[in-house]
Amino acid sequence: MDSSGGLPLLVTGFVLVYMGISPMMVLGTDLVVGSAPPEKAGSAAAMSETGMEFGIALGIAGLGSVVTAVYRNETADSLPQDLPDDTAHAARDTLANADAAARDLPDSLGPELLEPAREAFTQGLNVAAGVAGAIVAVLAVGAMVLLREVRTGFDGDDGGVAATEGPPSKPDEAAVRAERE
């Protein structure tokens, strides 16, 4: 995607990402809380939420570092040569600094500063998206390999039928009360 005109594609991408992430987050939390004993459900929910927040923060920090590295590398040689040194240094630091610096420059030099800065930032986002996609692909393959032998809901007493073939039956409440007595 380029630095201008890519907004509809960006919004569409975010809608699709959040439509895919939301059910996974809800089901993941439900799995964690549902597998904990009732007296520990609050602690399990807190740990699940803390882990999720930590993962999000770590992802933002890591991918943000990728964006910053690409931005600084791309702007190192692409900014106009006739910029004052302090303006060029600020513009190489962040896109926000480049935008602020462009406002203080003459009309002809401002756009010359902003165009390569925007392109560099967009390039950084594209590289970060590629890195994130590669990480997800590696984790998906790892999950498939590591979890290929895992069967859920199989306790050996149901005649070899796994829970994936249908919902487990609830025990008869009268039989459970009689067994307790």
PDB file of N, CA, C and O in Angstrom, residues 102-170:
ATOM      1  N   ALA A 102       7.826  20.293   8.476  1.00  0.00           N
ATOM      2  CA  ALA A 102       7.364  20.716   7.156  1.00  0.00           C
ATOM      3  C   ALA A 102       6.485  21.947   7.239  1.00  0.00           C
ATOM      4  O   ALA A 102       6.466  22.768   6.313  1.00  0.00           O
ATOM      5  N   ARG A 103       5.777  22.114   8.322  1.00  0.00           N
ATOM      6  CA  ARG A 103       4.914  23.292   8.494  1.00  0.00           C
ATOM      7  C   ARG A 103       5.734  24.572   8.632  1.00  0.00           C
ATOM      8  O   ARG A 103       5.246  25.646   8.297  1.00  0.00           O
ATOM      9  N   ASP A 104       6.941  24.442   9.156  1.00  0.00           N
ATOM     10  CA  ASP A 104       7.789  25.620   9.369  1.00  0.00           C
ATOM     11  C   ASP A 104       8.685  25.928   8.176  1.00  0.00           C
ATOM     12  O   ASP A 104       9.397  26.929   8.185  1.00  0.00           O
ATOM     13  N   LEU A 105       8.675  25.082   7.162  1.00  0.00           N
ATOM     14  CA  LEU A 105       9.531  25.276   5.991  1.00  0.00           C
ATOM     15  C   LEU A 105       8.802  26.083   4.921  1.00  0.00           C
ATOM     16  O   LEU A 105       7.557  26.150   4.916  1.00  0.00           O
ATOM     17  N   PRO A 106       9.541  26.640   3.991  1.00  0.00           N
ATOM     18  CA  PRO A 106       8.889  27.326   2.860  1.00  0.00           C
ATOM     19  C   PRO A 106       7.984  26.358   2.091  1.00  0.00           C
ATOM     20  O   PRO A 106       8.182  25.142   2.117  1.00  0.00           O
ATOM     21  N   ASP A 107       7.017  26.906   1.377  1.00  0.00           N
ATOM     22  CA  ASP A 107       6.019  26.102   0.671  1.00  0.00           C
ATOM     23  C   ASP A 107       6.612  25.066  -0.276  1.00  0.00           C
ATOM     24  O   ASP A 107       6.083  23.977  -0.428  1.00  0.00           O
ATOM     25  N   SER A 108       7.712  25.380  -0.910  1.00  0.00           N
ATOM     26  CA  SER A 108       8.289  24.433  -1.861  1.00  0.00           C
ATOM     27  C   SER A 108       9.040  23.298  -1.175  1.00  0.00           C
ATOM     28  O   SER A 108       9.123  22.188  -1.696  1.00  0.00           O
ATOM     29  N   LEU A 109       9.602  23.547   0.006  1.00  0.00           N
ATOM     30  CA  LEU A 109      10.431  22.543   0.679  1.00  0.00           C
ATOM     31  C   LEU A 109       9.612  21.603   1.574  1.00  0.00           C
ATOM     32  O   LEU A 109      10.002  20.456   1.780  1.00  0.00           O
ATOM     33  N   GLY A 110       8.474  22.077   2.095  1.00  0.00           N
ATOM     34  CA  GLY A 110       7.639  21.256   2.974  1.00  0.00           C
ATOM     35  C   GLY A 110       7.194  19.950   2.333  1.00  0.00           C
ATOM     36  O   GLY A 110       7.407  18.867   2.878  1.00  0.00           O
ATOM     37  N   PRO A 111       6.583  20.012   1.144  1.00  0.00           N
ATOM     38  CA  PRO A 111       6.176  18.769   0.480  1.00  0.00           C
ATOM     39  C   PRO A 111       7.359  17.864   0.114  1.00  0.00           C
ATOM     40  O   PRO A 111       7.234  16.642   0.124  1.00  0.00           O
ATOM     41  N   GLU A 112       8.501  18.469  -0.201  1.00  0.00           N
ATOM     42  CA  GLU A 112       9.688  17.672  -0.511  1.00  0.00           C
ATOM     43  C   GLU A 112      10.164  16.882   0.708  1.00  0.00           C
ATOM     44  O   GLU A 112      10.776  15.823   0.553  1.00  0.00           O
ATOM     45  N   LEU A 113       9.899  17.411   1.889  1.00  0.00           N
ATOM     46  CA  LEU A 113      10.255  16.701   3.128  1.00  0.00           C
ATOM     47  C   LEU A 113       9.214  15.635   3.456  1.00  0.00           C
ATOM     48  O   LEU A 113       9.560  14.508   3.814  1.00  0.00           O
ATOM     49  N   LEU A 114       7.948  15.990   3.319  1.00  0.00           N
ATOM     50  CA  LEU A 114       6.883  15.079   3.746  1.00  0.00           C
ATOM     51  C   LEU A 114       6.741  13.839   2.859  1.00  0.00           C
ATOM     52  O   LEU A 114       6.468  12.752   3.376  1.00  0.00           O
ATOM     53  N   GLU A 115       6.891  13.978   1.585  1.00  0.00           N
ATOM     54  CA  GLU A 115       6.680  12.839   0.677  1.00  0.00           C
ATOM     55  C   GLU A 115       7.608  11.667   1.006  1.00  0.00           C
ATOM     56  O   GLU A 115       7.140  10.539   1.194  1.00  0.00           O
ATOM     57  N   PRO A 116       8.928  11.859   1.090  1.00  0.00           N
ATOM     58  CA  PRO A 116       9.781  10.707   1.423  1.00  0.00           C
ATOM     59  C   PRO A 116       9.567  10.211   2.857  1.00  0.00           C
ATOM     60  O   PRO A 116       9.704   9.014   3.125  1.00  0.00           O
ATOM     61  N   ALA A 117       9.200  11.107   3.767  1.00  0.00           N
ATOM     62  CA  ALA A 117       8.946  10.680   5.149  1.00  0.00           C
ATOM     63  C   ALA A 117       7.702   9.787   5.202  1.00  0.00           C
ATOM     64  O   ALA A 117       7.701   8.747   5.867  1.00  0.00           O
ATOM     65  N   ARG A 118       6.660  10.171   4.489  1.00  0.00           N
ATOM     66  CA  ARG A 118       5.440   9.351   4.451  1.00  0.00           C
ATOM     67  C   ARG A 118       5.704   8.005   3.783  1.00  0.00           C
ATOM     68  O   ARG A 118       5.213   6.972   4.242  1.00  0.00           O
ATOM     69  N   GLU A 119       6.445   8.031   2.703  1.00  0.00           N
ATOM     70  CA  GLU A 119       6.778   6.782   2.013  1.00  0.00           C
ATOM     71  C   GLU A 119       7.607   5.863   2.917  1.00  0.00           C
ATOM     72  O   GLU A 119       7.397   4.653   2.935  1.00  0.00           O
ATOM     73  N   ALA A 120       8.538   6.445   3.662  1.00  0.00           N
ATOM     74  CA  ALA A 120       9.372   5.644   4.567  1.00  0.00           C
ATOM     75  C   ALA A 120       8.530   5.039   5.687  1.00  0.00           C
ATOM     76  O   ALA A 120       8.719   3.876   6.062  1.00  0.00           O
ATOM     77  N   PHE A 121       7.595   5.819   6.217  1.00  0.00           N
ATOM     78  CA  PHE A 121       6.730   5.312   7.277  1.00  0.00           C
ATOM     79  C   PHE A 121       5.841   4.184   6.752  1.00  0.00           C
ATOM     80  O   PHE A 121       5.682   3.150   7.418  1.00  0.00           O
ATOM     81  N   THR A 122       5.286   4.380   5.570  1.00  0.00           N
ATOM     82  CA  THR A 122       4.451   3.346   4.961  1.00  0.00           C
ATOM     83  C   THR A 122       5.270   2.086   4.706  1.00  0.00           C
ATOM     84  O   THR A 122       4.794   0.969   4.943  1.00  0.00           O
ATOM     85  N   GLN A 123       6.495   2.259   4.224  1.00  0.00           N
ATOM     86  CA  GLN A 123       7.377   1.108   4.007  1.00  0.00           C
ATOM     87  C   GLN A 123       7.621   0.377   5.331  1.00  0.00           C
ATOM     88  O   GLN A 123       7.623  -0.855   5.380  1.00  0.00           O
ATOM     89  N   GLY A 124       7.818   1.139   6.411  1.00  0.00           N
ATOM     90  CA  GLY A 124       8.013   0.526   7.730  1.00  0.00           C
ATOM     91  C   GLY A 124       6.797  -0.282   8.168  1.00  0.00           C
ATOM     92  O   GLY A 124       6.933  -1.391   8.699  1.00  0.00           O
ATOM     93  N   LEU A 125       5.612   0.254   7.945  1.00  0.00           N
ATOM     94  CA  LEU A 125       4.390  -0.480   8.290  1.00  0.00           C
ATOM     95  C   LEU A 125       4.253  -1.751   7.460  1.00  0.00           C
ATOM     96  O   LEU A 125       3.844  -2.798   7.970  1.00  0.00           O
ATOM     97  N   ASN A 126       4.589  -1.662   6.180  1.00  0.00           N
ATOM     98  CA  ASN A 126       4.509  -2.841   5.319  1.00  0.00           C
ATOM     99  C   ASN A 126       5.493  -3.920   5.757  1.00  0.00           C
ATOM    100  O   ASN A 126       5.158  -5.109   5.762  1.00  0.00           O
ATOM    101  N   VAL A 127       6.709  -3.520   6.119  1.00  0.00           N
ATOM    102  CA  VAL A 127       7.695  -4.497   6.600  1.00  0.00           C
ATOM    103  C   VAL A 127       7.217  -5.120   7.912  1.00  0.00           C
ATOM    104  O   VAL A 127       7.312  -6.338   8.107  1.00  0.00           O
ATOM    105  N   ALA A 128       6.682  -4.300   8.821  1.00  0.00           N
ATOM    106  CA  ALA A 128       6.183  -4.819  10.097  1.00  0.00           C
ATOM    107  C   ALA A 128       5.032  -5.800   9.864  1.00  0.00           C
ATOM    108  O   ALA A 128       4.940  -6.830  10.553  1.00  0.00           O
ATOM    109  N   ALA A 129       4.161  -5.512   8.904  1.00  0.00           N
ATOM    110  CA  ALA A 129       3.067  -6.437   8.591  1.00  0.00           C
ATOM    111  C   ALA A 129       3.620  -7.754   8.065  1.00  0.00           C
ATOM    112  O   ALA A 129       3.122  -8.834   8.417  1.00  0.00           O
ATOM    113  N   GLY A 130       4.644  -7.682   7.241  1.00  0.00           N
ATOM    114  CA  GLY A 130       5.277  -8.908   6.742  1.00  0.00           C
ATOM    115  C   GLY A 130       5.921  -9.715   7.849  1.00  0.00           C
ATOM    116  O   GLY A 130       5.804 -10.939   7.894  1.00  0.00           O
ATOM    117  N   VAL A 131       6.596  -9.026   8.772  1.00  0.00           N
ATOM    118  CA  VAL A 131       7.216  -9.705   9.918  1.00  0.00           C
ATOM    119  C   VAL A 131       6.147 -10.364  10.774  1.00  0.00           C
ATOM    120  O   VAL A 131       6.280 -11.521  11.193  1.00  0.00           O
ATOM    121  N   ALA A 132       5.061  -9.637  11.042  1.00  0.00           N
ATOM    122  CA  ALA A 132       3.974 -10.195  11.852  1.00  0.00           C
ATOM    123  C   ALA A 132       3.356 -11.407  11.156  1.00  0.00           C
ATOM    124  O   ALA A 132       3.069 -12.424  11.808  1.00  0.00           O
ATOM    125  N   GLY A 133       3.167 -11.324   9.856  1.00  0.00           N
ATOM    126  CA  GLY A 133       2.621 -12.464   9.104  1.00  0.00           C
ATOM    127  C   GLY A 133       3.537 -13.677   9.174  1.00  0.00           C
ATOM    128  O   GLY A 133       3.076 -14.815   9.334  1.00  0.00           O
ATOM    129  N   ALA A 134       4.838 -13.450   9.074  1.00  0.00           N
ATOM    130  CA  ALA A 134       5.799 -14.553   9.165  1.00  0.00           C
ATOM    131  C   ALA A 134       5.776 -15.181  10.557  1.00  0.00           C
ATOM    132  O   ALA A 134       5.821 -16.410  10.694  1.00  0.00           O
ATOM    133  N   ILE A 135       5.684 -14.347  11.576  1.00  0.00           N
ATOM    134  CA  ILE A 135       5.631 -14.865  12.950  1.00  0.00           C
ATOM    135  C   ILE A 135       4.376 -15.709  13.150  1.00  0.00           C
ATOM    136  O   ILE A 135       4.429 -16.803  13.727  1.00  0.00           O
ATOM    137  N   VAL A 136       3.245 -15.221  12.664  1.00  0.00           N
ATOM    138  CA  VAL A 136       1.986 -15.973  12.795  1.00  0.00           C
ATOM    139  C   VAL A 136       2.086 -17.305  12.047  1.00  0.00           C
ATOM    140  O   VAL A 136       1.641 -18.347  12.549  1.00  0.00           O
ATOM    141  N   ALA A 137       2.672 -17.298  10.862  1.00  0.00           N
ATOM    142  CA  ALA A 137       2.814 -18.536  10.093  1.00  0.00           C
ATOM    143  C   ALA A 137       3.694 -19.542  10.835  1.00  0.00           C
ATOM    144  O   ALA A 137       3.358 -20.734  10.909  1.00  0.00           O
ATOM    145  N   VAL A 138       4.804 -19.081  11.388  1.00  0.00           N
ATOM    146  CA  VAL A 138       5.697 -19.976  12.140  1.00  0.00           C
ATOM    147  C   VAL A 138       4.977 -20.527  13.375  1.00  0.00           C
ATOM    148  O   VAL A 138       5.064 -21.729  13.669  1.00  0.00           O
ATOM    149  N   LEU A 139       4.252 -19.679  14.081  1.00  0.00           N
ATOM    150  CA  LEU A 139       3.518 -20.146  15.264  1.00  0.00           C
ATOM    151  C   LEU A 139       2.403 -21.119  14.893  1.00  0.00           C
ATOM    152  O   LEU A 139       2.146 -22.081  15.626  1.00  0.00           O
ATOM    153  N   ALA A 140       1.736 -20.894  13.770  1.00  0.00           N
ATOM    154  CA  ALA A 140       0.682 -21.813  13.330  1.00  0.00           C
ATOM    155  C   ALA A 140       1.265 -23.187  13.004  1.00  0.00           C
ATOM    156  O   ALA A 140       0.705 -24.220  13.404  1.00  0.00           O
ATOM    157  N   VAL A 141       2.379 -23.201  12.300  1.00  0.00           N
ATOM    158  CA  VAL A 141       3.028 -24.481  11.984  1.00  0.00           C
ATOM    159  C   VAL A 141       3.499 -25.149  13.268  1.00  0.00           C
ATOM    160  O   VAL A 141       3.319 -26.362  13.460  1.00  0.00           O
ATOM    161  N   GLY A 142       4.075 -24.364  14.181  1.00  0.00           N
ATOM    162  CA  GLY A 142       4.510 -24.925  15.463  1.00  0.00           C
ATOM    163  C   GLY A 142       3.358 -25.518  16.250  1.00  0.00           C
ATOM    164  O   GLY A 142       3.482 -26.605  16.831  1.00  0.00           O
ATOM    165  N   ALA A 143       2.217 -24.836  16.270  1.00  0.00           N
ATOM    166  CA  ALA A 143       1.050 -25.359  16.974  1.00  0.00           C
ATOM    167  C   ALA A 143       0.547 -26.647  16.332  1.00  0.00           C
ATOM    168  O   ALA A 143       0.199 -27.609  17.036  1.00  0.00           O
ATOM    169  N   MET A 144       0.550 -26.689  15.007  1.00  0.00           N
ATOM    170  CA  MET A 144       0.099 -27.909  14.324  1.00  0.00           C
ATOM    171  C   MET A 144       1.026 -29.078  14.621  1.00  0.00           C
ATOM    172  O   MET A 144       0.565 -30.198  14.842  1.00  0.00           O
ATOM    173  N   VAL A 145       2.312 -28.826  14.643  1.00  0.00           N
ATOM    174  CA  VAL A 145       3.272 -29.901  14.893  1.00  0.00           C
ATOM    175  C   VAL A 145       3.215 -30.344  16.349  1.00  0.00           C
ATOM    176  O   VAL A 145       3.157 -31.548  16.641  1.00  0.00           O
ATOM    177  N   LEU A 146       3.223 -29.390  17.259  1.00  0.00           N
ATOM    178  CA  LEU A 146       3.273 -29.731  18.684  1.00  0.00           C
ATOM    179  C   LEU A 146       1.957 -30.284  19.220  1.00  0.00           C
ATOM    180  O   LEU A 146       1.959 -31.056  20.177  1.00  0.00           O
ATOM    181  N   LEU A 147       0.849 -29.894  18.627  1.00  0.00           N
ATOM    182  CA  LEU A 147      -0.458 -30.310  19.142  1.00  0.00           C
ATOM    183  C   LEU A 147      -1.132 -31.382  18.296  1.00  0.00           C
ATOM    184  O   LEU A 147      -2.295 -31.704  18.513  1.00  0.00           O
ATOM    185  N   ARG A 148      -0.425 -31.982  17.361  1.00  0.00           N
ATOM    186  CA  ARG A 148      -1.058 -32.967  16.470  1.00  0.00           C
ATOM    187  C   ARG A 148      -1.512 -34.213  17.213  1.00  0.00           C
ATOM    188  O   ARG A 148      -2.414 -34.896  16.774  1.00  0.00           O
ATOM    189  N   GLU A 149      -0.906 -34.551  18.326  1.00  0.00           N
ATOM    190  CA  GLU A 149      -1.258 -35.751  19.084  1.00  0.00           C
ATOM    191  C   GLU A 149      -2.279 -35.475  20.191  1.00  0.00           C
ATOM    192  O   GLU A 149      -2.745 -36.391  20.831  1.00  0.00           O
ATOM    193  N   VAL A 150      -2.615 -34.229  20.432  1.00  0.00           N
ATOM    194  CA  VAL A 150      -3.499 -33.875  21.538  1.00  0.00           C
ATOM    195  C   VAL A 150      -4.935 -34.158  21.160  1.00  0.00           C
ATOM    196  O   VAL A 150      -5.406 -33.758  20.106  1.00  0.00           O
ATOM    197  N   ARG A 151      -5.621 -34.879  22.026  1.00  0.00           N
ATOM    198  CA  ARG A 151      -7.055 -35.149  21.852  1.00  0.00           C
ATOM    199  C   ARG A 151      -7.760 -34.577  23.056  1.00  0.00           C
ATOM    200  O   ARG A 151      -7.402 -34.847  24.187  1.00  0.00           O
ATOM    201  N   THR A 152      -8.768 -33.807  22.822  1.00  0.00           N
ATOM    202  CA  THR A 152      -9.482 -33.174  23.922  1.00  0.00           C
ATOM    203  C   THR A 152     -10.683 -34.008  24.325  1.00  0.00           C
ATOM    204  O   THR A 152     -11.332 -34.642  23.497  1.00  0.00           O
ATOM    205  N   GLY A 153     -10.977 -33.998  25.604  1.00  0.00           N
ATOM    206  CA  GLY A 153     -12.179 -34.640  26.112  1.00  0.00           C
ATOM    207  C   GLY A 153     -12.142 -36.144  26.134  1.00  0.00           C
ATOM    208  O   GLY A 153     -13.166 -36.774  26.355  1.00  0.00           O
ATOM    209  N   PHE A 154     -11.021 -36.781  25.935  1.00  0.00           N
ATOM    210  CA  PHE A 154     -10.945 -38.241  25.913  1.00  0.00           C
ATOM    211  C   PHE A 154     -10.470 -38.722  27.274  1.00  0.00           C
ATOM    212  O   PHE A 154      -9.381 -38.405  27.716  1.00  0.00           O
ATOM    213  N   ASP A 155     -11.333 -39.470  27.969  1.00  0.00           N
ATOM    214  CA  ASP A 155     -10.923 -39.963  29.284  1.00  0.00           C
ATOM    215  C   ASP A 155     -10.832 -41.489  29.326  1.00  0.00           C
ATOM    216  O   ASP A 155     -10.583 -42.062  30.375  1.00  0.00           O
ATOM    217  N   GLY A 156     -11.062 -42.149  28.218  1.00  0.00           N
ATOM    218  CA  GLY A 156     -10.915 -43.603  28.172  1.00  0.00           C
ATOM    219  C   GLY A 156     -12.148 -44.369  28.611  1.00  0.00           C
ATOM    220  O   GLY A 156     -12.251 -45.556  28.379  1.00  0.00           O
ATOM    221  N   ASP A 157     -13.120 -43.738  29.266  1.00  0.00           N
ATOM    222  CA  ASP A 157     -14.303 -44.433  29.779  1.00  0.00           C
ATOM    223  C   ASP A 157     -15.504 -44.301  28.845  1.00  0.00           C
ATOM    224  O   ASP A 157     -16.582 -44.766  29.157  1.00  0.00           O
ATOM    225  N   ASP A 158     -15.345 -43.648  27.726  1.00  0.00           N
ATOM    226  CA  ASP A 158     -16.492 -43.427  26.856  1.00  0.00           C
ATOM    227  C   ASP A 158     -16.441 -44.299  25.607  1.00  0.00           C
ATOM    228  O   ASP A 158     -17.040 -43.960  24.593  1.00  0.00           O
ATOM    229  N   GLY A 159     -15.691 -45.370  25.669  1.00  0.00           N
ATOM    230  CA  GLY A 159     -15.638 -46.283  24.538  1.00  0.00           C
ATOM    231  C   GLY A 159     -14.783 -45.775  23.396  1.00  0.00           C
ATOM    232  O   GLY A 159     -14.962 -46.187  22.266  1.00  0.00           O
ATOM    233  N   GLY A 160     -13.877 -44.843  23.683  1.00  0.00           N
ATOM    234  CA  GLY A 160     -12.973 -44.341  22.662  1.00  0.00           C
ATOM    235  C   GLY A 160     -13.535 -43.206  21.838  1.00  0.00           C
ATOM    236  O   GLY A 160     -12.990 -42.860  20.814  1.00  0.00           O
ATOM    237  N   VAL A 161     -14.625 -42.591  22.275  1.00  0.00           N
ATOM    238  CA  VAL A 161     -15.213 -41.492  21.536  1.00  0.00           C
ATOM    239  C   VAL A 161     -14.650 -40.186  22.098  1.00  0.00           C
ATOM    240  O   VAL A 161     -14.743 -39.928  23.288  1.00  0.00           O
ATOM    241  N   ALA A 162     -14.053 -39.398  21.241  1.00  0.00           N
ATOM    242  CA  ALA A 162     -13.499 -38.112  21.673  1.00  0.00           C
ATOM    243  C   ALA A 162     -14.614 -37.080  21.747  1.00  0.00           C
ATOM    244  O   ALA A 162     -15.626 -37.190  21.063  1.00  0.00           O
ATOM    245  N   ALA A 163     -14.396 -36.043  22.543  1.00  0.00           N
ATOM    246  CA  ALA A 163     -15.394 -34.996  22.715  1.00  0.00           C
ATOM    247  C   ALA A 163     -15.639 -34.228  21.431  1.00  0.00           C
ATOM    248  O   ALA A 163     -16.660 -33.577  21.292  1.00  0.00           O
ATOM    249  N   THR A 164     -14.730 -34.302  20.478  1.00  0.00           N
ATOM    250  CA  THR A 164     -14.921 -33.579  19.228  1.00  0.00           C
ATOM    251  C   THR A 164     -16.021 -34.199  18.376  1.00  0.00           C
ATOM    252  O   THR A 164     -16.466 -33.583  17.432  1.00  0.00           O
ATOM    253  N   GLU A 165     -16.490 -35.412  18.729  1.00  0.00           N
ATOM    254  CA  GLU A 165     -17.549 -36.054  17.958  1.00  0.00           C
ATOM    255  C   GLU A 165     -18.937 -35.701  18.476  1.00  0.00           C
ATOM    256  O   GLU A 165     -19.922 -36.178  17.980  1.00  0.00           O
ATOM    257  N   GLY A 166     -19.022 -34.903  19.467  1.00  0.00           N
ATOM    258  CA  GLY A 166     -20.307 -34.484  20.009  1.00  0.00           C
ATOM    259  C   GLY A 166     -20.121 -33.967  21.422  1.00  0.00           C
ATOM    260  O   GLY A 166     -19.096 -34.201  22.046  1.00  0.00           O
ATOM    261  N   PRO A 167     -21.118 -33.267  21.922  1.00  0.00           N
ATOM    262  CA  PRO A 167     -20.974 -32.717  23.272  1.00  0.00           C
ATOM    263  C   PRO A 167     -21.021 -33.832  24.315  1.00  0.00           C
ATOM    264  O   PRO A 167     -21.718 -34.833  24.135  1.00  0.00           O
ATOM    265  N   PRO A 168     -20.255 -33.679  25.403  1.00  0.00           N
ATOM    266  CA  PRO A 168     -20.298 -34.694  26.445  1.00  0.00           C
ATOM    267  C   PRO A 168     -21.668 -34.678  27.118  1.00  0.00           C
ATOM    268  O   PRO A 168     -22.295 -33.638  27.252  1.00  0.00           O
ATOM    269  N   SER A 169     -22.127 -35.847  27.524  1.00  0.00           N
ATOM    270  CA  SER A 169     -23.429 -35.915  28.178  1.00  0.00           C
ATOM    271  C   SER A 169     -23.271 -35.546  29.652  1.00  0.00           C
ATOM    272  O   SER A 169     -22.268 -35.835  30.286  1.00  0.00           O
ATOM    273  N   LYS A 170     -24.322 -34.906  30.189  1.00  0.00           N
ATOM    274  CA  LYS A 170     -24.315 -34.551  31.605  1.00  0.00           C
ATOM    275  C   LYS A 170     -24.799 -35.746  32.411  1.00  0.00           C
ATOM    276  O   LYS A 170     -25.713 -36.452  31.995  1.00  0.00           O
TER     277      LYS A 170
END
